[in-house]
Amino acid sequence: SVIVRKALATLVSRSVIKELKGVASKTQKVFMLYDLEPSTQVTGGTWYNDAQDYDVAFIKILQHQCYKRIKERKYCSTKTLVDWISTSEISNTPLYEQDVQQIVNTLLYDGMIEEVEDMSVPTGSDTLYKVSELSAASFETPLTNIPCGNCPVFDQCSCSVSSAISPYTCPYMKDWMDLF
């Protein structure tokens, strides 16, 4: 096994092969030819970051931006959203129609948007989406943006006034409270 490791290290240093860590097993290494693109089964696809972690923040940003765009335009298709995302530089990662359709589907399942069924709106062959009348005010509420939900040190936070990390000393909490 020492010979195999040395051979692999030599091939990696010469850029003949590259080493990847798959999303299925973070401890297992995968080697492939240097010039090939790995399969989404190995990398996890668009929704995983470089550290191979599920990128919840990226998904939330895309959901929010797609929702805002549909609300601004009244009606949008997935293709329209893809074109808009690529020109607006919301994402450094290239997004394809199936990726944006997954984001649209999450908004559909959450009841934030709905398919257009109004026959007076020209749909062509693309399905159009509009903001759901029931959700128009529910996407952003004060509680959906509470800083504690995204805090990286939440587990160290204490409600004690004398604690170094607490709602009393949190600048994000202060900014959030100033909204009211």
Tab-separated table of N, CA and C in Angstrom:
chain	number	residue	atom	x	y	z
A	1	SER	N	0.817	-1.194	0.000
A	1	SER	CA	0.000	0.000	0.000
A	1	SER	C	0.867	1.267	0.000
A	2	VAL	N	2.093	1.198	0.513
A	2	VAL	CA	3.003	2.344	0.485
A	2	VAL	C	3.395	2.654	-0.963
A	3	ILE	N	3.620	1.630	-1.744
A	3	ILE	CA	4.002	1.807	-3.146
A	3	ILE	C	2.846	2.460	-3.912
A	4	VAL	N	1.631	2.016	-3.653
A	4	VAL	CA	0.460	2.581	-4.324
A	4	VAL	C	0.306	4.055	-3.957
A	5	ARG	N	0.470	4.394	-2.666
A	5	ARG	CA	0.345	5.802	-2.233
A	5	ARG	C	1.401	6.679	-2.884
A	6	LYS	N	2.642	6.182	-2.965
A	6	LYS	CA	3.708	6.953	-3.612
A	6	LYS	C	3.419	7.145	-5.098
A	7	ALA	N	2.922	6.104	-5.746
A	7	ALA	CA	2.613	6.187	-7.166
A	7	ALA	C	1.486	7.205	-7.396
A	8	LEU	N	0.463	7.157	-6.546
A	8	LEU	CA	-0.640	8.109	-6.662
A	8	LEU	C	-0.154	9.538	-6.417
A	9	ALA	N	0.680	9.736	-5.397
A	9	ALA	CA	1.211	11.071	-5.099
A	9	ALA	C	2.024	11.605	-6.275
A	10	THR	N	2.798	10.760	-6.917
A	10	THR	CA	3.588	11.165	-8.078
A	10	THR	C	2.679	11.567	-9.242
A	11	LEU	N	1.651	10.772	-9.489
A	11	LEU	CA	0.724	11.082	-10.579
A	11	LEU	C	-0.047	12.380	-10.300
A	12	VAL	N	-0.398	12.618	-9.057
A	12	VAL	CA	-1.088	13.859	-8.695
A	12	VAL	C	-0.151	15.039	-8.891
A	13	SER	N	1.109	14.928	-8.450
A	13	SER	CA	2.062	16.037	-8.580
A	13	SER	C	2.376	16.355	-10.042
A	14	ARG	N	2.265	15.380	-10.916
A	14	ARG	CA	2.515	15.593	-12.354
A	14	ARG	C	1.237	15.994	-13.107
A	15	SER	N	0.147	16.185	-12.385
A	15	SER	CA	-1.148	16.568	-12.962
A	15	SER	C	-1.664	15.561	-13.986
A	16	VAL	N	-1.388	14.289	-13.737
A	16	VAL	CA	-1.931	13.226	-14.574
A	16	VAL	C	-3.304	12.831	-14.041
A	17	ILE	N	-3.401	12.781	-12.697
A	17	ILE	CA	-4.672	12.481	-12.044
A	17	ILE	C	-4.933	13.539	-10.985
A	18	LYS	N	-6.177	13.578	-10.498
A	18	LYS	CA	-6.517	14.474	-9.400
A	18	LYS	C	-7.269	13.686	-8.338
A	19	GLU	N	-7.144	14.185	-7.122
A	19	GLU	CA	-7.782	13.534	-5.980
A	19	GLU	C	-9.029	14.315	-5.593
A	20	LEU	N	-10.108	13.605	-5.369
A	20	LEU	CA	-11.364	14.218	-4.952
A	20	LEU	C	-11.888	13.503	-3.716
A	21	LYS	N	-12.654	14.233	-2.947
A	21	LYS	CA	-13.376	13.615	-1.844
A	21	LYS	C	-14.846	13.671	-2.203
A	22	GLY	N	-15.477	12.544	-2.197
A	22	GLY	CA	-16.881	12.468	-2.589
A	22	GLY	C	-17.800	12.892	-1.459
A	23	VAL	N	-19.020	13.258	-1.816
A	23	VAL	CA	-19.999	13.666	-0.809
A	23	VAL	C	-20.569	12.469	-0.069
A	24	ALA	N	-20.543	11.302	-0.685
A	24	ALA	CA	-21.105	10.116	-0.044
A	24	ALA	C	-20.262	9.665	1.141
A	25	SER	N	-18.964	9.748	1.008
A	25	SER	CA	-18.070	9.335	2.087
A	25	SER	C	-16.894	10.300	2.127
A	26	LYS	N	-16.872	11.140	3.135
A	26	LYS	CA	-15.839	12.177	3.217
A	26	LYS	C	-14.440	11.599	3.466
A	27	THR	N	-14.359	10.380	3.973
A	27	THR	CA	-13.055	9.787	4.258
A	27	THR	C	-12.495	9.023	3.069
A	28	GLN	N	-13.332	8.678	2.114
A	28	GLN	CA	-12.890	7.926	0.947
A	28	GLN	C	-12.378	8.876	-0.128
A	29	LYS	N	-11.213	8.573	-0.671
A	29	LYS	CA	-10.636	9.385	-1.734
A	29	LYS	C	-10.977	8.761	-3.084
A	30	VAL	N	-11.206	9.631	-4.054
A	30	VAL	CA	-11.493	9.191	-5.418
A	30	VAL	C	-10.427	9.828	-6.311
A	31	PHE	N	-9.843	9.030	-7.190
A	31	PHE	CA	-8.856	9.537	-8.133
A	31	PHE	C	-9.419	9.406	-9.537
A	32	MET	N	-9.143	10.424	-10.349
A	32	MET	CA	-9.594	10.393	-11.742
A	32	MET	C	-8.611	11.161	-12.606
A	33	LEU	N	-8.702	10.959	-13.923
A	33	LEU	CA	-7.831	11.695	-14.833
A	33	LEU	C	-7.984	13.196	-14.608
A	34	TYR	N	-6.897	13.906	-14.688
A	34	TYR	CA	-6.855	15.322	-14.356
A	34	TYR	C	-7.799	16.169	-15.210
A	35	ASP	N	-7.928	15.857	-16.493
A	35	ASP	CA	-8.710	16.679	-17.415
A	35	ASP	C	-10.212	16.382	-17.415
A	36	LEU	N	-10.647	15.356	-16.717
A	36	LEU	CA	-12.063	15.000	-16.700
A	36	LEU	C	-12.811	15.767	-15.617
A	37	GLU	N	-14.084	16.013	-15.876
A	37	GLU	CA	-14.951	16.633	-14.876
A	37	GLU	C	-15.629	15.523	-14.087
A	38	PRO	N	-15.637	15.625	-12.778
A	38	PRO	CA	-16.259	14.565	-11.983
A	38	PRO	C	-17.779	14.562	-12.109
A	39	SER	N	-18.344	13.415	-11.925
A	39	SER	CA	-19.791	13.244	-11.959
A	39	SER	C	-20.425	13.924	-10.750
A	40	THR	N	-21.677	14.323	-10.895
A	40	THR	CA	-22.383	14.927	-9.759
A	40	THR	C	-22.594	13.915	-8.637
A	41	GLN	N	-22.518	12.614	-8.946
A	41	GLN	CA	-22.605	11.599	-7.897
A	41	GLN	C	-21.398	11.675	-6.967
A	42	VAL	N	-20.277	12.141	-7.475
A	42	VAL	CA	-19.072	12.280	-6.660
A	42	VAL	C	-19.051	13.640	-5.960
A	43	THR	N	-19.330	14.703	-6.701
A	43	THR	CA	-19.197	16.060	-6.146
A	43	THR	C	-20.437	16.548	-5.407
A	44	GLY	N	-21.580	15.920	-5.685
A	44	GLY	CA	-22.814	16.391	-5.075
A	44	GLY	C	-23.542	17.380	-5.955
A	45	GLY	N	-22.892	17.867	-6.975
A	45	GLY	CA	-23.532	18.781	-7.907
A	45	GLY	C	-23.512	20.221	-7.440
A	46	THR	N	-24.407	20.979	-7.993
A	46	THR	CA	-24.470	22.424	-7.783
A	46	THR	C	-24.665	22.805	-6.327
A	47	TRP	N	-25.362	21.995	-5.578
A	47	TRP	CA	-25.774	22.388	-4.227
A	47	TRP	C	-24.738	22.076	-3.157
A	48	TYR	N	-23.556	21.665	-3.560
A	48	TYR	CA	-22.472	21.406	-2.606
A	48	TYR	C	-21.332	22.372	-2.886
A	49	ASN	N	-20.710	22.886	-1.820
A	49	ASN	CA	-19.606	23.825	-1.988
A	49	ASN	C	-18.289	23.078	-2.155
A	50	ASP	N	-17.194	23.830	-2.222
A	50	ASP	CA	-15.883	23.224	-2.450
A	50	ASP	C	-15.459	22.285	-1.328
A	51	ALA	N	-15.961	22.524	-0.117
A	51	ALA	CA	-15.649	21.662	1.023
A	51	ALA	C	-16.561	20.432	1.046
A	52	GLN	N	-17.376	20.258	0.012
A	52	GLN	CA	-18.312	19.146	-0.122
A	52	GLN	C	-19.403	19.152	0.940
A	53	ASP	N	-19.758	20.347	1.408
A	53	ASP	CA	-20.855	20.512	2.352
A	53	ASP	C	-22.073	21.012	1.595
A	54	TYR	N	-23.243	20.564	2.016
A	54	TYR	CA	-24.495	21.024	1.424
A	54	TYR	C	-24.601	22.521	1.686
A	55	ASP	N	-24.722	23.312	0.639
A	55	ASP	CA	-24.636	24.771	0.735
A	55	ASP	C	-26.021	25.395	0.940
A	56	VAL	N	-26.490	25.344	2.176
A	56	VAL	CA	-27.824	25.850	2.520
A	56	VAL	C	-27.926	27.349	2.251
A	57	ALA	N	-26.900	28.100	2.572
A	57	ALA	CA	-26.932	29.554	2.379
A	57	ALA	C	-27.106	29.906	0.901
A	58	PHE	N	-26.393	29.225	0.034
A	58	PHE	CA	-26.493	29.453	-1.404
A	58	PHE	C	-27.912	29.168	-1.895
A	59	ILE	N	-28.487	28.079	-1.431
A	59	ILE	CA	-29.846	27.702	-1.828
A	59	ILE	C	-30.843	28.743	-1.339
A	60	LYS	N	-30.702	29.202	-0.108
A	60	LYS	CA	-31.620	30.211	0.442
A	60	LYS	C	-31.529	31.512	-0.352
A	61	ILE	N	-30.316	31.910	-0.726
A	61	ILE	CA	-30.141	33.124	-1.528
A	61	ILE	C	-30.845	32.972	-2.873
A	62	LEU	N	-30.652	31.831	-3.523
A	62	LEU	CA	-31.306	31.604	-4.817
A	62	LEU	C	-32.826	31.580	-4.676
A	63	GLN	N	-33.325	30.948	-3.620
A	63	GLN	CA	-34.772	30.934	-3.399
A	63	GLN	C	-35.297	32.361	-3.247
A	64	HIS	N	-34.616	33.126	-2.419
A	64	HIS	CA	-35.052	34.495	-2.165
A	64	HIS	C	-35.009	35.341	-3.442
A	65	GLN	N	-33.922	35.217	-4.203
A	65	GLN	CA	-33.768	36.014	-5.419
A	65	GLN	C	-34.784	35.603	-6.492
A	66	CYS	N	-35.028	34.314	-6.639
A	66	CYS	CA	-36.024	33.852	-7.612
A	66	CYS	C	-37.413	34.328	-7.209
A	67	TYR	N	-37.721	34.243	-5.937
A	67	TYR	CA	-39.019	34.714	-5.443
A	67	TYR	C	-39.190	36.210	-5.729
A	68	LYS	N	-38.147	36.992	-5.412
A	68	LYS	CA	-38.211	38.436	-5.666
A	68	LYS	C	-38.408	38.734	-7.146
A	69	ARG	N	-37.689	37.987	-8.001
A	69	ARG	CA	-37.780	38.224	-9.443
A	69	ARG	C	-39.179	37.894	-9.966
A	70	ILE	N	-39.736	36.796	-9.509
A	70	ILE	CA	-41.090	36.434	-9.929
A	70	ILE	C	-42.082	37.491	-9.449
A	71	LYS	N	-41.880	37.976	-8.246
A	71	LYS	CA	-42.774	39.006	-7.694
A	71	LYS	C	-42.669	40.307	-8.497
A	72	GLU	N	-41.450	40.699	-8.868
A	72	GLU	CA	-41.242	41.921	-9.644
A	72	GLU	C	-41.852	41.826	-11.036
A	73	ARG	N	-41.677	40.694	-11.693
A	73	ARG	CA	-42.114	40.533	-13.085
A	73	ARG	C	-43.552	40.047	-13.211
A	74	LYS	N	-44.174	39.688	-12.117
A	74	LYS	CA	-45.544	39.129	-12.067
A	74	LYS	C	-45.580	37.675	-12.515
A	75	TYR	N	-44.902	37.357	-13.621
A	75	TYR	CA	-44.859	35.992	-14.139
A	75	TYR	C	-43.450	35.708	-14.629
A	76	CYS	N	-42.950	34.496	-14.394
A	76	CYS	CA	-41.628	34.108	-14.893
A	76	CYS	C	-41.623	32.625	-15.224
A	77	SER	N	-40.839	32.265	-16.218
A	77	SER	CA	-40.583	30.851	-16.508
A	77	SER	C	-39.214	30.501	-15.921
A	78	THR	N	-38.948	29.226	-15.851
A	78	THR	CA	-37.641	28.776	-15.355
A	78	THR	C	-36.533	29.302	-16.265
A	79	LYS	N	-36.754	29.247	-17.572
A	79	LYS	CA	-35.742	29.737	-18.520
A	79	LYS	C	-35.469	31.225	-18.313
A	80	THR	N	-36.502	32.008	-18.075
A	80	THR	CA	-36.332	33.436	-17.807
A	80	THR	C	-35.474	33.649	-16.560
A	81	LEU	N	-35.725	32.835	-15.537
A	81	LEU	CA	-34.943	32.946	-14.299
A	81	LEU	C	-33.482	32.561	-14.532
A	82	VAL	N	-33.243	31.524	-15.312
A	82	VAL	CA	-31.862	31.104	-15.621
A	82	VAL	C	-31.121	32.229	-16.320
A	83	ASP	N	-31.749	32.823	-17.343
A	83	ASP	CA	-31.125	33.926	-18.084
A	83	ASP	C	-30.840	35.102	-17.160
A	84	TRP	N	-31.786	35.431	-16.304
A	84	TRP	CA	-31.619	36.553	-15.385
A	84	TRP	C	-30.492	36.287	-14.383
A	85	ILE	N	-30.427	35.075	-13.828
A	85	ILE	CA	-29.381	34.735	-12.855
A	85	ILE	C	-28.006	34.817	-13.506
A	86	SER	N	-27.896	34.331	-14.744
A	86	SER	CA	-26.577	34.345	-15.407
A	86	SER	C	-26.113	35.754	-15.734
A	87	THR	N	-27.037	36.672	-16.023
A	87	THR	CA	-26.630	38.045	-16.331
A	87	THR	C	-26.503	38.925	-15.095
A	88	SER	N	-27.160	38.561	-14.016
A	88	SER	CA	-27.130	39.411	-12.819
A	88	SER	C	-25.992	39.056	-11.860
A	89	GLU	N	-25.240	38.022	-12.168
A	89	GLU	CA	-24.085	37.617	-11.359
A	89	GLU	C	-24.451	37.300	-9.911
A	90	ILE	N	-25.625	36.732	-9.695
A	90	ILE	CA	-26.023	36.278	-8.364
A	90	ILE	C	-25.169	35.089	-7.956
A	91	SER	N	-24.803	34.291	-8.935
A	91	SER	CA	-24.063	33.061	-8.663
A	91	SER	C	-22.779	33.019	-9.481
A	92	ASN	N	-21.686	32.613	-8.825
A	92	ASN	CA	-20.433	32.376	-9.543
A	92	ASN	C	-20.450	30.992	-10.175
A	93	THR	N	-21.322	30.133	-9.671
A	93	THR	CA	-21.479	28.781	-10.190
A	93	THR	C	-22.438	28.820	-11.365
A	94	PRO	N	-22.069	28.230	-12.494
A	94	PRO	CA	-23.010	28.212	-13.612
A	94	PRO	C	-24.233	27.372	-13.253
A	95	LEU	N	-25.399	27.948	-13.444
A	95	LEU	CA	-26.640	27.242	-13.140
A	95	LEU	C	-27.348	26.892	-14.435
A	96	TYR	N	-27.830	25.679	-14.492
A	96	TYR	CA	-28.549	25.203	-15.662
A	96	TYR	C	-30.045	25.193	-15.362
A	97	GLU	N	-30.825	24.979	-16.398
A	97	GLU	CA	-32.279	25.038	-16.235
A	97	GLU	C	-32.772	24.035	-15.188
A	98	GLN	N	-32.199	22.828	-15.157
A	98	GLN	CA	-32.649	21.838	-14.173
A	98	GLN	C	-32.297	22.263	-12.746
A	99	ASP	N	-31.192	23.007	-12.569
A	99	ASP	CA	-30.833	23.509	-11.238
A	99	ASP	C	-31.852	24.541	-10.759
A	100	VAL	N	-32.173	25.490	-11.627
A	100	VAL	CA	-33.129	26.533	-11.266
A	100	VAL	C	-34.522	25.932	-11.093
A	101	GLN	N	-34.839	24.904	-11.872
A	101	GLN	CA	-36.132	24.239	-11.714
A	101	GLN	C	-36.240	23.614	-10.323
A	102	GLN	N	-35.138	23.100	-9.794
A	102	GLN	CA	-35.154	22.554	-8.433
A	102	GLN	C	-35.460	23.651	-7.413
A	103	ILE	N	-34.884	24.833	-7.609
A	103	ILE	CA	-35.171	25.967	-6.718
A	103	ILE	C	-36.636	26.365	-6.847
A	104	VAL	N	-37.125	26.452	-8.081
A	104	VAL	CA	-38.529	26.796	-8.314
A	104	VAL	C	-39.438	25.761	-7.647
A	105	ASN	N	-39.069	24.487	-7.749
A	105	ASN	CA	-39.874	23.438	-7.117
A	105	ASN	C	-39.943	23.605	-5.602
A	106	THR	N	-38.841	24.012	-4.971
A	106	THR	CA	-38.896	24.221	-3.516
A	106	THR	C	-39.858	25.348	-3.178
A	107	LEU	N	-39.867	26.395	-4.001
A	107	LEU	CA	-40.809	27.496	-3.775
A	107	LEU	C	-42.254	27.035	-4.010
A	108	LEU	N	-42.439	26.168	-5.001
A	108	LEU	CA	-43.770	25.605	-5.253
A	108	LEU	C	-44.236	24.763	-4.064
A	109	TYR	N	-43.363	23.873	-3.592
A	109	TYR	CA	-43.720	22.969	-2.489
A	109	TYR	C	-43.978	23.738	-1.199
A	110	ASP	N	-43.285	24.855	-1.019
A	110	ASP	CA	-43.484	25.678	0.180
A	110	ASP	C	-44.701	26.590	0.055
A	111	GLY	N	-45.345	26.570	-1.109
A	111	GLY	CA	-46.534	27.387	-1.298
A	111	GLY	C	-46.240	28.857	-1.533
A	112	MET	N	-44.988	29.178	-1.876
A	112	MET	CA	-44.603	30.570	-2.100
A	112	MET	C	-45.004	31.047	-3.503
A	113	ILE	N	-44.945	30.142	-4.465
A	113	ILE	CA	-45.334	30.467	-5.837
A	113	ILE	C	-46.286	29.391	-6.329
A	114	GLU	N	-46.901	29.667	-7.464
A	114	GLU	CA	-47.796	28.687	-8.071
A	114	GLU	C	-47.706	28.807	-9.582
A	115	GLU	N	-48.107	27.732	-10.255
A	115	GLU	CA	-48.122	27.753	-11.713
A	115	GLU	C	-49.256	28.654	-12.182
A	116	VAL	N	-49.006	29.339	-13.296
A	116	VAL	CA	-50.026	30.224	-13.861
A	116	VAL	C	-51.054	29.372	-14.591
A	117	GLU	N	-52.294	29.547	-14.213
A	117	GLU	CA	-53.368	28.825	-14.876
A	117	GLU	C	-54.311	29.777	-15.598
A	118	ASP	N	-53.975	31.051	-15.590
A	118	ASP	CA	-54.794	32.072	-16.231
A	118	ASP	C	-54.597	32.001	-17.743
A	119	MET	N	-55.628	31.728	-18.475
A	119	MET	CA	-55.526	31.572	-19.924
A	119	MET	C	-55.255	32.897	-20.647
A	120	SER	N	-55.408	34.023	-19.968
A	120	SER	CA	-55.155	35.313	-20.618
A	120	SER	C	-53.659	35.634	-20.664
A	121	VAL	N	-52.855	34.856	-19.930
A	121	VAL	CA	-51.404	35.070	-19.925
A	121	VAL	C	-50.784	34.112	-20.931
A	122	PRO	N	-50.049	34.635	-21.934
A	122	PRO	CA	-49.441	33.751	-22.925
A	122	PRO	C	-48.295	32.950	-22.305
A	123	THR	N	-48.379	31.636	-22.368
A	123	THR	CA	-47.356	30.799	-21.740
A	123	THR	C	-46.384	30.202	-22.736
A	124	GLY	N	-46.775	30.091	-23.999
A	124	GLY	CA	-45.916	29.415	-24.958
A	124	GLY	C	-45.766	27.971	-24.518
A	125	SER	N	-44.566	27.420	-24.636
A	125	SER	CA	-44.353	26.044	-24.192
A	125	SER	C	-43.775	25.986	-22.780
A	126	ASP	N	-43.356	27.124	-22.239
A	126	ASP	CA	-42.780	27.160	-20.899
A	126	ASP	C	-43.865	27.352	-19.845
A	127	THR	N	-43.697	26.693	-18.723
A	127	THR	CA	-44.600	26.900	-17.606
A	127	THR	C	-44.230	28.216	-16.937
A	128	LEU	N	-45.216	29.027	-16.652
A	128	LEU	CA	-44.984	30.291	-15.968
A	128	LEU	C	-45.372	30.153	-14.500
A	129	TYR	N	-44.695	30.927	-13.665
A	129	TYR	CA	-44.953	30.912	-12.232
A	129	TYR	C	-45.269	32.322	-11.767
A	130	LYS	N	-46.096	32.410	-10.752
A	130	LYS	CA	-46.418	33.694	-10.134
A	130	LYS	C	-46.389	33.499	-8.623
A	131	VAL	N	-46.290	34.617	-7.913
A	131	VAL	CA	-46.297	34.556	-6.457
A	131	VAL	C	-47.680	34.123	-6.008
A	132	SER	N	-47.709	33.203	-5.083
A	132	SER	CA	-48.970	32.724	-4.536
A	132	SER	C	-49.628	33.844	-3.741
A	133	GLU	N	-50.909	34.020	-3.932
A	133	GLU	CA	-51.618	35.087	-3.228
A	133	GLU	C	-51.578	34.891	-1.722
A	134	LEU	N	-51.526	33.651	-1.276
A	134	LEU	CA	-51.487	33.377	0.161
A	134	LEU	C	-50.123	33.667	0.775
A	135	SER	N	-49.083	33.615	-0.046
A	135	SER	CA	-47.736	33.769	0.503
A	135	SER	C	-47.118	35.125	0.250
A	136	ALA	N	-47.801	36.015	-0.396
A	136	ALA	CA	-47.207	37.292	-0.798
A	136	ALA	C	-46.563	38.023	0.371
A	137	ALA	N	-47.104	37.904	1.548
A	137	ALA	CA	-46.547	38.613	2.698
A	137	ALA	C	-45.782	37.688	3.638
A	138	SER	N	-45.774	36.387	3.362
A	138	SER	CA	-45.218	35.471	4.359
A	138	SER	C	-43.764	35.091	4.146
A	139	PHE	N	-43.159	35.435	3.001
A	139	PHE	CA	-41.785	35.009	2.760
A	139	PHE	C	-40.814	35.706	3.699
A	140	GLU	N	-41.036	36.979	3.940
A	140	GLU	CA	-40.164	37.706	4.842
A	140	GLU	C	-40.982	38.261	5.992
A	141	THR	N	-40.731	37.700	7.139
A	141	THR	CA	-41.314	38.214	8.363
A	141	THR	C	-40.146	38.497	9.294
A	142	PRO	N	-40.350	39.247	10.347
A	142	PRO	CA	-39.237	39.502	11.259
A	142	PRO	C	-38.600	38.217	11.794
A	143	LEU	N	-39.388	37.185	12.020
A	143	LEU	CA	-38.834	35.958	12.583
A	143	LEU	C	-38.030	35.140	11.576
A	144	THR	N	-38.288	35.281	10.269
A	144	THR	CA	-37.511	34.518	9.295
A	144	THR	C	-36.095	35.051	9.180
A	145	ASN	N	-35.879	36.274	9.612
A	145	ASN	CA	-34.546	36.870	9.507
A	145	ASN	C	-33.840	37.020	10.842
A	146	ILE	N	-34.325	36.372	11.887
A	146	ILE	CA	-33.690	36.506	13.204
A	146	ILE	C	-32.243	36.022	13.109
A	147	PRO	N	-31.310	36.784	13.614
A	147	PRO	CA	-29.898	36.440	13.464
A	147	PRO	C	-29.511	35.107	14.092
A	148	CYS	N	-30.186	34.685	15.131
A	148	CYS	CA	-29.824	33.438	15.822
A	148	CYS	C	-29.915	32.229	14.899
A	149	GLY	N	-30.799	32.261	13.917
A	149	GLY	CA	-30.983	31.129	13.017
A	149	GLY	C	-29.788	30.842	12.146
A	150	ASN	N	-28.943	31.838	11.882
A	150	ASN	CA	-27.762	31.660	11.034
A	150	ASN	C	-26.456	31.886	11.781
A	151	CYS	N	-26.520	31.995	13.091
A	151	CYS	CA	-25.332	32.345	13.884
A	151	CYS	C	-24.353	31.178	13.980
A	152	PRO	N	-23.078	31.403	13.633
A	152	PRO	CA	-22.091	30.336	13.708
A	152	PRO	C	-21.668	29.999	15.143
A	153	VAL	N	-21.946	30.888	16.093
A	153	VAL	CA	-21.570	30.625	17.497
A	153	VAL	C	-22.807	30.470	18.385
A	154	PHE	N	-23.922	30.070	17.793
A	154	PHE	CA	-25.175	29.924	18.524
A	154	PHE	C	-25.021	28.984	19.716
A	155	ASP	N	-24.247	27.899	19.536
A	155	ASP	CA	-24.079	26.924	20.612
A	155	ASP	C	-23.279	27.482	21.793
A	156	GLN	N	-22.581	28.593	21.596
A	156	GLN	CA	-21.806	29.214	22.670
A	156	GLN	C	-22.545	30.390	23.298
A	157	CYS	N	-23.692	30.734	22.726
A	157	CYS	CA	-24.450	31.891	23.181
A	157	CYS	C	-25.145	31.595	24.505
A	158	SER	N	-25.155	32.591	25.359
A	158	SER	CA	-25.810	32.456	26.657
A	158	SER	C	-26.711	33.666	26.863
A	159	CYS	N	-27.806	33.466	27.546
A	159	CYS	CA	-28.730	34.575	27.805
A	159	CYS	C	-28.296	35.420	28.999
A	160	SER	N	-27.183	35.075	29.593
A	160	SER	CA	-26.671	35.822	30.736
A	160	SER	C	-26.142	37.184	30.282
A	161	VAL	N	-26.442	38.223	31.043
A	161	VAL	CA	-25.981	39.575	30.723
A	161	VAL	C	-24.460	39.656	30.749
A	162	SER	N	-23.826	38.879	31.608
A	162	SER	CA	-22.375	38.950	31.763
A	162	SER	C	-21.617	38.072	30.768
A	163	SER	N	-22.313	37.295	29.949
A	163	SER	CA	-21.663	36.401	28.995
A	163	SER	C	-21.052	37.201	27.843
A	164	ALA	N	-19.899	36.733	27.344
A	164	ALA	CA	-19.232	37.412	26.223
A	164	ALA	C	-20.060	37.290	24.940
A	165	ILE	N	-20.725	36.173	24.777
A	165	ILE	CA	-21.575	35.961	23.605
A	165	ILE	C	-23.007	35.801	24.098
A	166	SER	N	-23.804	36.809	23.809
A	166	SER	CA	-25.196	36.792	24.255
A	166	SER	C	-26.016	37.728	23.373
A	167	PRO	N	-27.337	37.635	23.436
A	167	PRO	CA	-28.161	38.571	22.680
A	167	PRO	C	-27.905	40.026	23.083
A	168	TYR	N	-27.439	40.231	24.291
A	168	TYR	CA	-27.172	41.594	24.766
A	168	TYR	C	-25.943	42.206	24.091
A	169	THR	N	-24.986	41.366	23.697
A	169	THR	CA	-23.745	41.866	23.094
A	169	THR	C	-23.682	41.645	21.578
A	170	CYS	N	-24.688	41.027	21.033
A	170	CYS	CA	-24.686	40.667	19.605
A	170	CYS	C	-25.018	41.879	18.725
A	171	PRO	N	-24.098	42.272	17.844
A	171	PRO	CA	-24.379	43.418	16.967
A	171	PRO	C	-25.472	43.097	15.938
A	172	TYR	N	-25.562	41.828	15.529
A	172	TYR	CA	-26.593	41.443	14.562
A	172	TYR	C	-27.984	41.525	15.194
A	173	MET	N	-28.078	41.148	16.454
A	173	MET	CA	-29.350	41.226	17.160
A	173	MET	C	-29.764	42.686	17.303
A	174	LYS	N	-28.791	43.552	17.586
A	174	LYS	CA	-29.103	44.977	17.722
A	174	LYS	C	-29.633	45.544	16.400
A	175	ASP	N	-28.962	45.223	15.294
A	175	ASP	CA	-29.414	45.688	13.976
A	175	ASP	C	-30.817	45.154	13.662
A	176	TRP	N	-31.040	43.901	14.005
A	176	TRP	CA	-32.350	43.298	13.747
A	176	TRP	C	-33.440	43.968	14.576
A	177	MET	N	-33.122	44.260	15.826
A	177	MET	CA	-34.107	44.912	16.714
A	177	MET	C	-34.391	46.345	16.259
A	178	ASP	N	-33.405	46.997	15.646
A	178	ASP	CA	-33.597	48.369	15.158
A	178	ASP	C	-34.604	48.424	14.007
A	179	LEU	N	-34.899	47.284	13.401
A	179	LEU	CA	-35.875	47.245	12.313
A	179	LEU	C	-37.296	47.517	12.804
A	180	PHE	N	-37.520	47.345	14.103
A	180	PHE	CA	-38.874	47.470	14.637
A	180	PHE	C	-39.083	48.815	15.244
